[in-house]
Amino acid sequence: MELRQIQYFMEVAKREHVTEAAMALHVAQSAVSRQIFNLEKELGVNLFIREGRNVKLTMIGQMFLEHMEQAMKVIDEAQREIEEYLDPMKGTIRIGFPSSLASYTLPTTISAFRDRYHQVKFQLKQGSYNELIEGVINGDFDMALIGPVPKQEKKVAGTTLFTDNIVALLPLSHPLADSPSIKLSQLREDSFVLFPKGFILRDIIVNACGQLGFQPKVSFEGEDIDSIKGLVSAGLGITLIPEITLVDGLPRSTVKIPVMEPEVSRTVGVIIPIERKLLPTVRLFYEFLKDFFSILDQYQR
């Protein structure tokens, strides 16, 4: 079994089409077909079912694909580890992040890091709370920025970098728009714009309202921070939102107001895998993150 055969097999499995796989691999279709034939002959099983011009994995083919995906991750990790030990200043860091940290926190830290280590590369992917945790556990990410920092996950280690207040974002036309601060109970009758069910920021807000004996009336839902801010800007409701997402300015026709009684906040930090050691470049960035926010916290105090 050759590495090239595995690569061709995985590309065909991904695209379910030999010609498209060959084009993606920049090789002749006959070369892909031959390698798949040789692989099936060596294994003694059919990995694909032919359906006209398309192909689909057999049951044994699906099982084989899952094992090969894990094997390729190990091979890629070994190659990265060797390259980074030779020169950790030129490695690649794969980071997962939520939309709430996309506009300010992540770009600011990467920019500061690259001022010092300008040859390090980053691969960035946005994900939901659970996707970020699973991605770090499964090896899809080297680390993830996340909020709140999970405390009960046994396969990741979390480090809190800072605490982020949750503030109210109201349209300028709202009766409380001129208030220096508000109580959460004052928003009991308002229409809320929130993340869909299953998003951690929605859970934080719903739980805070629940402590005061009411459930927020949700008029609209948005799957990212910008869409939620846009809906509030259009006067379609109010929201509670992490203050860090407003650091670059408020959406038009809105006002930010601190929420008191109860104060609502979340921890923001970084998670890394417990069962895998960090590669040298990843370790470099991880230590930089902790130092960067420690210095920032001292300065702000």
XYZ file of C-alpha atoms in Angstrom:
301
model
C 0.000 0.000 0.000
C 1.489 3.338 -1.086
C 0.877 6.821 0.247
C -0.068 7.975 -3.254
C -2.767 5.303 -3.437
C -4.233 6.534 -0.160
C -4.217 10.148 -1.355
C -5.958 9.216 -4.608
C -8.491 7.058 -2.760
C -9.371 9.867 -0.336
C -9.786 12.403 -3.141
C -12.126 10.095 -5.085
C -14.088 9.375 -1.896
C -14.433 13.106 -1.250
C -15.654 13.982 -4.754
C -17.428 10.725 -5.652
C -16.143 11.194 -9.182
C -12.881 9.862 -10.648
C -12.506 12.570 -13.313
C -13.050 15.420 -10.834
C -10.599 13.802 -8.413
C -7.999 13.522 -11.190
C -8.451 17.204 -12.061
C -8.024 18.199 -8.408
C -4.885 16.062 -8.158
C -3.534 17.365 -11.491
C -2.999 13.861 -12.867
C -4.557 11.799 -15.632
C -7.841 10.023 -14.936
C -6.254 6.739 -15.968
C -3.580 7.157 -13.273
C -6.227 7.587 -10.571
C -8.256 4.624 -11.838
C -5.161 2.431 -11.944
C -4.112 3.298 -8.387
C -7.629 2.652 -7.048
C -7.711 -0.697 -8.911
C -4.315 -1.660 -7.460
C -5.408 -0.670 -3.959
C -8.615 -2.709 -4.172
C -6.682 -5.668 -5.566
C -4.167 -5.498 -2.724
C -6.907 -5.251 -0.084
C -9.066 -7.884 -1.738
C -12.275 -5.822 -1.458
C -14.245 -3.296 -3.509
C -13.933 0.159 -1.987
C -16.346 1.813 -4.416
C -19.631 1.074 -6.155
C -19.681 2.411 -9.710
C -22.835 4.359 -10.594
C -22.401 5.568 -14.172
C -19.796 8.333 -14.069
C -20.032 8.595 -10.306
C -18.755 6.334 -7.549
C -19.848 5.777 -3.961
C -18.041 4.150 -1.087
C -19.020 0.646 -0.094
C -19.540 -0.089 3.587
C -16.000 -1.438 3.859
C -14.798 1.549 1.832
C -16.339 3.951 4.367
C -14.637 2.107 7.218
C -11.328 2.180 5.358
C -11.714 5.920 4.697
C -12.199 6.664 8.409
C -9.012 4.787 9.277
C -7.060 6.472 6.473
C -8.198 9.920 7.557
C -6.764 9.245 11.006
C -3.583 7.799 9.490
C -3.079 10.844 7.263
C -3.505 13.122 10.271
C -0.708 11.228 12.023
C 1.526 11.455 8.936
C 0.813 15.180 8.475
C 1.465 15.807 12.166
C 4.784 13.957 11.964
C 5.862 15.996 8.956
C 4.864 19.245 10.674
C 6.682 18.257 13.848
C 9.913 17.540 11.995
C 9.687 20.791 10.009
C 8.961 22.844 13.095
C 11.736 21.320 15.154
C 14.089 22.294 12.338
C 12.712 25.851 12.391
C 9.799 26.674 14.758
C 9.796 30.269 13.449
C 8.338 29.070 10.129
C 5.610 26.686 11.287
C 1.845 26.764 10.762
C -0.750 27.171 13.509
C -4.333 25.954 13.029
C -6.766 27.946 15.162
C -10.505 27.638 15.647
C -12.500 30.637 16.837
C -16.098 31.848 17.382
C -17.641 34.766 15.489
C -17.630 36.872 18.674
C -13.802 36.948 18.661
C -13.357 37.331 14.901
C -13.338 41.095 14.463
C -10.968 42.229 17.218
C -9.470 39.668 19.609
C -8.094 37.186 17.077
C -6.739 39.722 14.536
C -5.133 41.789 17.302
C -3.253 38.862 18.828
C -2.134 37.423 15.496
C -0.926 40.842 14.341
C 1.067 41.339 17.537
C 2.548 37.843 17.277
C 3.546 38.269 13.639
C 5.332 41.511 14.469
C 7.763 39.273 16.327
C 7.526 36.043 14.301
C 6.609 37.247 10.838
C 7.221 33.943 9.025
C 4.730 31.901 11.045
C 1.574 31.005 9.093
C -1.963 30.643 10.380
C -4.902 28.522 9.254
C -8.114 29.930 10.709
C -11.587 28.401 10.863
C -14.705 29.718 12.518
C -16.928 27.329 14.451
C -19.626 27.016 17.081
C -18.788 26.342 20.725
C -19.071 22.557 20.518
C -17.365 22.432 17.110
C -14.336 24.227 18.560
C -14.034 21.800 21.469
C -14.461 18.748 19.223
C -12.026 20.212 16.678
C -9.289 20.532 19.294
C -9.967 17.023 20.625
C -9.969 15.466 17.137
C -6.886 17.320 15.925
C -8.638 19.541 13.377
C -7.302 22.553 15.323
C -4.073 22.946 17.288
C -5.957 25.223 19.674
C -9.091 27.333 19.812
C -10.027 30.697 21.216
C -13.326 30.266 23.011
C -15.788 31.888 25.384
C -16.744 30.867 27.963
C -13.765 28.656 28.821
C -15.058 25.072 29.369
C -14.439 23.619 32.811
C -15.856 20.094 32.547
C -14.174 18.859 29.354
C -11.692 16.106 30.231
C -9.797 16.101 26.920
C -8.974 19.807 26.668
C -7.164 22.201 28.984
C -8.544 25.723 29.171
C -6.723 28.925 30.121
C -8.716 32.103 30.808
C -7.243 35.158 29.096
C -9.784 37.797 30.174
C -13.359 38.319 31.336
C -15.779 39.909 28.876
C -18.854 41.818 30.059
C -22.179 41.204 28.343
C -23.853 44.531 27.547
C -27.204 45.567 26.122
C -27.332 46.807 22.526
C -30.460 48.864 21.953
C -31.832 50.911 19.040
C -31.534 54.659 19.614
C -35.337 54.838 19.592
C -35.602 52.534 22.615
C -37.117 54.168 25.771
C -34.020 53.172 27.796
C -31.488 54.406 25.229
C -30.443 57.363 27.405
C -29.974 55.320 30.588
C -26.440 55.123 32.072
C -27.147 51.492 33.003
C -30.109 49.163 33.097
C -31.416 46.222 35.067
C -31.950 43.084 33.037
C -35.516 42.898 34.373
C -36.282 46.158 32.535
C -35.989 44.266 29.233
C -38.605 41.686 30.225
C -41.173 42.885 27.647
C -38.732 43.546 24.810
C -38.239 41.493 21.663
C -34.759 39.937 21.599
C -32.443 39.192 18.705
C -30.379 36.137 19.673
C -28.280 33.311 18.330
C -30.255 30.134 17.452
C -30.776 27.393 20.035
C -27.604 25.417 20.692
C -25.316 28.470 20.650
C -23.530 29.151 23.921
C -24.142 32.938 23.875
C -27.873 32.315 23.647
C -27.631 29.973 26.636
C -25.815 32.645 28.667
C -28.526 35.217 27.956
C -31.469 32.856 28.465
C -29.993 31.629 31.758
C -29.470 35.197 33.001
C -33.093 36.057 32.196
C -34.216 32.803 33.808
C -32.582 33.850 37.075
C -35.007 36.777 37.117
C -38.016 34.610 36.337
C -38.639 35.307 32.663
C -37.795 33.891 29.248
C -36.715 36.372 26.560
C -39.158 36.836 23.681
C -37.067 36.031 20.605
C -38.209 37.884 17.482
C -35.226 37.180 15.228
C -32.199 34.895 15.220
C -28.767 35.354 13.630
C -25.903 32.884 13.350
C -23.119 35.467 13.654
C -22.480 38.640 15.606
C -22.675 40.965 12.590
C -26.147 39.767 11.573
C -27.402 40.211 15.138
C -25.974 43.728 15.322
C -27.528 44.522 11.944
C -30.991 43.419 13.060
C -30.765 45.586 16.181
C -29.533 48.475 14.042
C -32.641 48.062 11.874
C -34.829 48.417 14.972
C -36.067 44.812 14.936
C -35.265 44.092 18.579
C -32.643 44.369 21.317
C -29.836 42.028 22.259
C -27.263 41.253 24.917
C -23.841 41.008 23.369
C -20.184 40.582 24.451
C -18.634 44.002 24.886
C -15.493 42.933 23.002
C -17.561 42.715 19.805
C -18.240 46.458 19.971
C -14.681 47.633 20.539
C -14.348 48.929 16.962
C -17.538 50.982 17.201
C -21.303 50.671 17.461
C -23.626 49.806 14.590
C -25.524 52.830 13.285
C -28.555 53.934 15.266
C -27.678 51.848 18.324
C -26.451 52.461 21.838
C -24.448 50.264 24.235
C -25.570 50.191 27.864
C -24.060 48.257 30.816
C -26.368 45.663 32.382
C -26.664 45.595 36.170
C -28.585 43.326 38.501
C -27.373 40.848 37.546
C -24.069 41.619 35.917
C -23.603 39.177 33.045
C -20.158 38.143 31.802
C -18.227 35.296 30.243
C -14.656 34.112 30.441
C -12.657 34.178 27.212
C -9.630 31.987 26.742
C -7.779 29.342 24.806
C -8.136 25.564 24.840
C -5.490 23.013 23.884
C -5.595 19.199 23.731
C -4.596 17.189 26.774
C -3.763 14.000 24.876
C -1.406 15.584 22.284
C 1.677 17.642 22.922
C 1.859 21.053 21.268
C 4.202 21.436 18.324
C 6.984 24.001 18.814
C 5.329 26.798 16.798
C 1.974 26.190 18.484
C 3.635 26.240 21.915
C 5.292 29.528 20.963
C 1.943 31.145 20.169
C 0.239 29.606 23.199
C 2.806 31.115 25.575
C 2.610 34.421 23.681
C -1.183 34.529 24.145
C -0.917 34.115 27.905
C 1.812 36.757 28.214
C 0.033 39.170 25.849
C -3.229 39.211 27.808
C -1.449 39.213 31.166
C 0.395 42.392 30.181
C -2.820 43.874 28.739
C -4.675 43.149 31.982
C -1.959 44.808 34.083
C -2.030 47.856 31.810
C -5.813 48.184 31.988
C -5.692 47.990 35.786
